[in-house]
CSV table of C-alpha atoms in Angstrom, one decimal:
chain,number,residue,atom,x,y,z
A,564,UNK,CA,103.6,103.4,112.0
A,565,UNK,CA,107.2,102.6,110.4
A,566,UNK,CA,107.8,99.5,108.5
A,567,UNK,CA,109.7,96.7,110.4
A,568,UNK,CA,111.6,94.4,107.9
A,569,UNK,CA,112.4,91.0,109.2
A,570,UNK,CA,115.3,88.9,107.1
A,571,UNK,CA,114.3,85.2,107.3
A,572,UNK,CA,116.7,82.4,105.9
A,573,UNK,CA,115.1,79.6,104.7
A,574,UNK,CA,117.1,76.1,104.3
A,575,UNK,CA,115.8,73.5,102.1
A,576,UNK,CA,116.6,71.3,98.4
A,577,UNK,CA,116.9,72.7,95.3
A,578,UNK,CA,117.5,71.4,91.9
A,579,UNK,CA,120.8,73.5,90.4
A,580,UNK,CA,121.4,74.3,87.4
A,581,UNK,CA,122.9,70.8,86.5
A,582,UNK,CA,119.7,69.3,87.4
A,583,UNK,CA,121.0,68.0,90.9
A,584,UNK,CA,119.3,68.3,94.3
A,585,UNK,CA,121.3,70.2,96.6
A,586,UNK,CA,120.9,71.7,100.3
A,587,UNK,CA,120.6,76.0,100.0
A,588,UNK,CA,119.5,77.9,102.4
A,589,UNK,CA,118.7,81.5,100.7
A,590,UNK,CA,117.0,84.7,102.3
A,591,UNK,CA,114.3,86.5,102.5
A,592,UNK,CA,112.2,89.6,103.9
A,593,UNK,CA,108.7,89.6,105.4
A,594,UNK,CA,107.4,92.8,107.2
A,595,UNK,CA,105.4,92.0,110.3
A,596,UNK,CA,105.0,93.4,113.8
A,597,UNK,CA,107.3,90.8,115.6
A,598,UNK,CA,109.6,87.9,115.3
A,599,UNK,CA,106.6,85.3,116.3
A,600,UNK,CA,104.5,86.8,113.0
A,601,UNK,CA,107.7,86.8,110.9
A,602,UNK,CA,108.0,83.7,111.5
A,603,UNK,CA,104.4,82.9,110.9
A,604,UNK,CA,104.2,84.7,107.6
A,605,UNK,CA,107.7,83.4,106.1
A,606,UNK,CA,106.2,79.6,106.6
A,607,UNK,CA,102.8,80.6,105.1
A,608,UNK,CA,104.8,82.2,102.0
A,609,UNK,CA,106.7,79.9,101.2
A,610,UNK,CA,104.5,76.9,102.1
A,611,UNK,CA,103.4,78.1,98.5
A,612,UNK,CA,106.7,78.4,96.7
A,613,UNK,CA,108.0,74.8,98.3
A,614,UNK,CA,106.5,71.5,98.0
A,615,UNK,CA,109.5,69.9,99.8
A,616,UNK,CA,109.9,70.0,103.8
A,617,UNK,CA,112.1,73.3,104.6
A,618,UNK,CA,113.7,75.0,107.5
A,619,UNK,CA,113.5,78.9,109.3
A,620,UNK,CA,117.5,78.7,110.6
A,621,UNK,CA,117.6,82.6,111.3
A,622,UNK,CA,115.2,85.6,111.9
A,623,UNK,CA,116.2,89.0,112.3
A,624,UNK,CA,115.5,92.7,111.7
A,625,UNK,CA,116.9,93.7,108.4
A,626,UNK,CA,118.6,97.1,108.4
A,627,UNK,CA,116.8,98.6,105.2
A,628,UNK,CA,114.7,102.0,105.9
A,629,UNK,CA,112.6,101.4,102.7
A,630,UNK,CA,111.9,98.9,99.9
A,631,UNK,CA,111.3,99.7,96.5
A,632,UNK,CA,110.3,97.0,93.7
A,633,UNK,CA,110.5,97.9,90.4
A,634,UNK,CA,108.8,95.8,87.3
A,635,UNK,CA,110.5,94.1,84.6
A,636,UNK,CA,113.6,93.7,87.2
A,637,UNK,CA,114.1,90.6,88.8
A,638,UNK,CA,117.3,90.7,91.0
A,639,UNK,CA,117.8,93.0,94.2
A,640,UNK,CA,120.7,95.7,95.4
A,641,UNK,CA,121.5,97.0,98.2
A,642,UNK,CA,122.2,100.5,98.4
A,643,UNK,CA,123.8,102.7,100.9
A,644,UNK,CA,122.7,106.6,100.7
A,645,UNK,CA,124.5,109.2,102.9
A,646,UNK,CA,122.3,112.0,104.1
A,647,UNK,CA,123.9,115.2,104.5
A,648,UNK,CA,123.3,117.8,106.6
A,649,UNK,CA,124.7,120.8,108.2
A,650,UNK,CA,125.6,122.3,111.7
A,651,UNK,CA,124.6,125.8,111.7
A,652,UNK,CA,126.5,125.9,115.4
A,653,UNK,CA,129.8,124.4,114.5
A,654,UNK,CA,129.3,125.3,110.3
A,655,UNK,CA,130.5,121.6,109.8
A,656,UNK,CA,129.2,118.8,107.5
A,657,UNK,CA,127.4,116.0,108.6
A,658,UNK,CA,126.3,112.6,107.3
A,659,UNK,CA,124.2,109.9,108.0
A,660,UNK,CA,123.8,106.8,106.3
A,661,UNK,CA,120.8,104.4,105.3
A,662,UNK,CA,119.9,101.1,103.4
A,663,UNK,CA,117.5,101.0,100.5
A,664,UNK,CA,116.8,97.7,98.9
A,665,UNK,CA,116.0,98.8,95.6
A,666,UNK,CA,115.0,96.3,92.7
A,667,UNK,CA,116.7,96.1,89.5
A,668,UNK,CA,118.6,94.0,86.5
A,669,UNK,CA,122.1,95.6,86.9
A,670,UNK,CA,124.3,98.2,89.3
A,671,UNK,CA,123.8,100.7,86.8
A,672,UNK,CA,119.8,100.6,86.8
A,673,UNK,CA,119.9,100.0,90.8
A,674,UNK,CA,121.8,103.5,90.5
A,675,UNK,CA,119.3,105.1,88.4
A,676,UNK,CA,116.4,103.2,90.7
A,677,UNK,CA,117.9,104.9,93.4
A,678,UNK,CA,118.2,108.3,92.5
A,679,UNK,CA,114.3,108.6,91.4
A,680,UNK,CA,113.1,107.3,94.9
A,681,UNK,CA,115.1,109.9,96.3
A,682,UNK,CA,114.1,112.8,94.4
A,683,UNK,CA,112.2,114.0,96.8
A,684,UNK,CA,114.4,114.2,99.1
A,685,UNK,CA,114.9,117.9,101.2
A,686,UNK,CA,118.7,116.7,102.0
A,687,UNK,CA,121.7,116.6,99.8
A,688,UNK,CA,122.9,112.6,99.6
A,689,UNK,CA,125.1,111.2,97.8
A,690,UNK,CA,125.0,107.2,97.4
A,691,UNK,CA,128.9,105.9,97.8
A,692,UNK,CA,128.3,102.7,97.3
A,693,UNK,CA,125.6,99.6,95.4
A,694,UNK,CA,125.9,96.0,95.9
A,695,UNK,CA,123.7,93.1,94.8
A,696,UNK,CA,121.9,91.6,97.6
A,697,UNK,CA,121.5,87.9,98.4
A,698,UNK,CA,117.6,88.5,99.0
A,699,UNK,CA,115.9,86.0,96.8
A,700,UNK,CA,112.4,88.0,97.2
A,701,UNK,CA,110.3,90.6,99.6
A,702,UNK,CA,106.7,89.6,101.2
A,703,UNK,CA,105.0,93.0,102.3
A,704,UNK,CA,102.6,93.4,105.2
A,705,UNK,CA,99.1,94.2,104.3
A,706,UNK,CA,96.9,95.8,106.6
A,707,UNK,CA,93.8,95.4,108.3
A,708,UNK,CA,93.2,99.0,107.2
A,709,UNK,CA,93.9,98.0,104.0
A,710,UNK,CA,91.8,95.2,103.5
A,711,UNK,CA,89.2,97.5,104.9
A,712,UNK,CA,89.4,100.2,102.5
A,713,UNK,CA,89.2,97.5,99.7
A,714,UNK,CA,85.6,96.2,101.4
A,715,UNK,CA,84.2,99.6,102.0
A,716,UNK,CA,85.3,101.1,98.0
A,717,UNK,CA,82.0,98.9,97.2
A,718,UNK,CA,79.7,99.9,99.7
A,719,UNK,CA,80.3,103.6,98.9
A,720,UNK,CA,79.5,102.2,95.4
A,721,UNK,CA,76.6,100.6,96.6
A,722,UNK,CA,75.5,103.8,98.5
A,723,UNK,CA,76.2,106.1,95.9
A,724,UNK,CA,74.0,103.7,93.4
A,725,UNK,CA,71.4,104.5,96.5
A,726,UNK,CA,71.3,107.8,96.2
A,727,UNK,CA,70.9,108.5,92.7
A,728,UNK,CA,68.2,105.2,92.9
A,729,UNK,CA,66.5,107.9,96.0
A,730,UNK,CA,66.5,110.8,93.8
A,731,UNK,CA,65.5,109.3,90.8
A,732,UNK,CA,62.2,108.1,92.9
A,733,UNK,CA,61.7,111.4,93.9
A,734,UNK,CA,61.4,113.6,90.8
A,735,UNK,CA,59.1,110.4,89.7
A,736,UNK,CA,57.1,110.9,93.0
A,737,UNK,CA,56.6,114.5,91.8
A,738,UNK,CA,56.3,113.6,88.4
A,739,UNK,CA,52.9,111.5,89.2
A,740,UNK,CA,52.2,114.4,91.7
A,741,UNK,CA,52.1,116.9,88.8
A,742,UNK,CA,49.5,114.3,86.6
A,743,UNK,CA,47.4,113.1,89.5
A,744,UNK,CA,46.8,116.6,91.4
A,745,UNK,CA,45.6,118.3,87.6
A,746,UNK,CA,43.7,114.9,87.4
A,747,UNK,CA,42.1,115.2,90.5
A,748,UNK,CA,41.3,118.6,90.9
A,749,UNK,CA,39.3,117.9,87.3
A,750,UNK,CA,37.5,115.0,89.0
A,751,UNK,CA,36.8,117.1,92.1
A,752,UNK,CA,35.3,119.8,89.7
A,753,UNK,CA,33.3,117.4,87.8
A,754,UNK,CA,31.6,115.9,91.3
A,755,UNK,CA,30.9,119.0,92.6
A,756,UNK,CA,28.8,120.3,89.3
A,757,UNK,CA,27.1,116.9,89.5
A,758,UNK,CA,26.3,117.7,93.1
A,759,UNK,CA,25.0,121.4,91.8
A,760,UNK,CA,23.1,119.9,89.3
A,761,UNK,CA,21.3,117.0,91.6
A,762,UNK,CA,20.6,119.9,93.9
A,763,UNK,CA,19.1,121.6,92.0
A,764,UNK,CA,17.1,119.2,90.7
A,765,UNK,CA,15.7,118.3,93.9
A,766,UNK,CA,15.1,121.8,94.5
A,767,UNK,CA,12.9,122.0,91.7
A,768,UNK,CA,11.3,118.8,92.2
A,769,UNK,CA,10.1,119.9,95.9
A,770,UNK,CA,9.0,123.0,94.6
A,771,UNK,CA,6.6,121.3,92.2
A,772,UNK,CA,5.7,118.8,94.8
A,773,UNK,CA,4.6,121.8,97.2
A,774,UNK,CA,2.8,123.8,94.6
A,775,UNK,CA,1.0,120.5,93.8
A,776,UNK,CA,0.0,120.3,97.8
A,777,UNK,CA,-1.0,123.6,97.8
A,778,UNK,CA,-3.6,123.5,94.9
């Protein structure tokens, strides 16, 4: 499912650089599914950013096909990448345009930034043009899925942990096997020569007895 970018303008005080509480209003991106969660998200976000009352004046979709932060860079740029591709009918050139809102401390480093996402790329581009954008920062969408895989990476521990636990039981089991079955075979060996010699025993002690009767 594509990423849907919502910009979101928020209007409330700020202390300038002179100390002085003034009225901005500065924007900002949130992905979400719709304008009713943009909405919802941008006021959860910055609910943690702004101690102060503030204001949503304007939602709307932001035309950027990708977002790519960068660490150590703290300022964002806006650049615009023209795909290029080629009738084979007519043998003429032709180019489409996109957005990427690429992360970074200068033009020059937004430039470089850009040309590493794209390296991948299976179209010739050029990029004709890299401006600093007024996004102050970027709130990405996390997923149920997600949030899944990060609760199931610990059961699979768990069950992993199981197993070995199950096999290690079983050579044990077989271990014991191995001593007991010797043990008990002895034991068996042992009864049963008692049993010969008791029989035998009382063989010889009826015999007696009869010879005794007969005399």
């Amino acid at each position: 499912m594509s990423t849907t970018w919502y910009e979101c303008k928020v209007k409330y005080r700020k202390l300038d650089d002179s100390g002085v509480q003034k009225v901005t209003t500065e924007p900002y991106l949130v992905d979400a599914l719709s304008y009713t969660e943009a909405e919802t998200r941008i006021n959860e976000e910055m609910s943690a950013y702004i101690s102060e009352e503030f204001k949503i004046t304007n939602i709307k979709i932001a035309n950027f096909a990708e977002i790519h932060p960068f660490e150590n860079s703290d300022r964002w740029f806006k650049s615009k990448v023209a795909l290029i591709s080629y009738d084979e009918e007519s043998g003429k050139e032709r180019k489409s345009s996109m957005y990427l809102l690429v992360q970074a401390n200068d033009v020059k480093e937004a430039y470089d930034n850009t040309i590493s996402m794209m390296k991948d790329s299976v179209s010739d581009y050029t990029v004709p043009a890299i401006s600093e954008s007024p996004i102050m920062d970027v709130f990405p969408y996390f997923s149920g899925e997600e949030e899944q895989l990060e609760k199931t990476q610990p059961i699979e521990k768990v069950n992993f942990s199981q197993e070995e636990v199950s096999e290690e039981v079983d050579v044990v089991e077989e271990k014991i096997l191995e001593e007991v079955n010797p043990a008990q075979e002895e034991i068996s060996e042992e009864v049963n020569s008692i049993e010969e010699e008791v029989v035998e025993e009382v063989n010889s002690s009826q015999e007696e007895t009869s010879e005794e009767v007969d005399v």
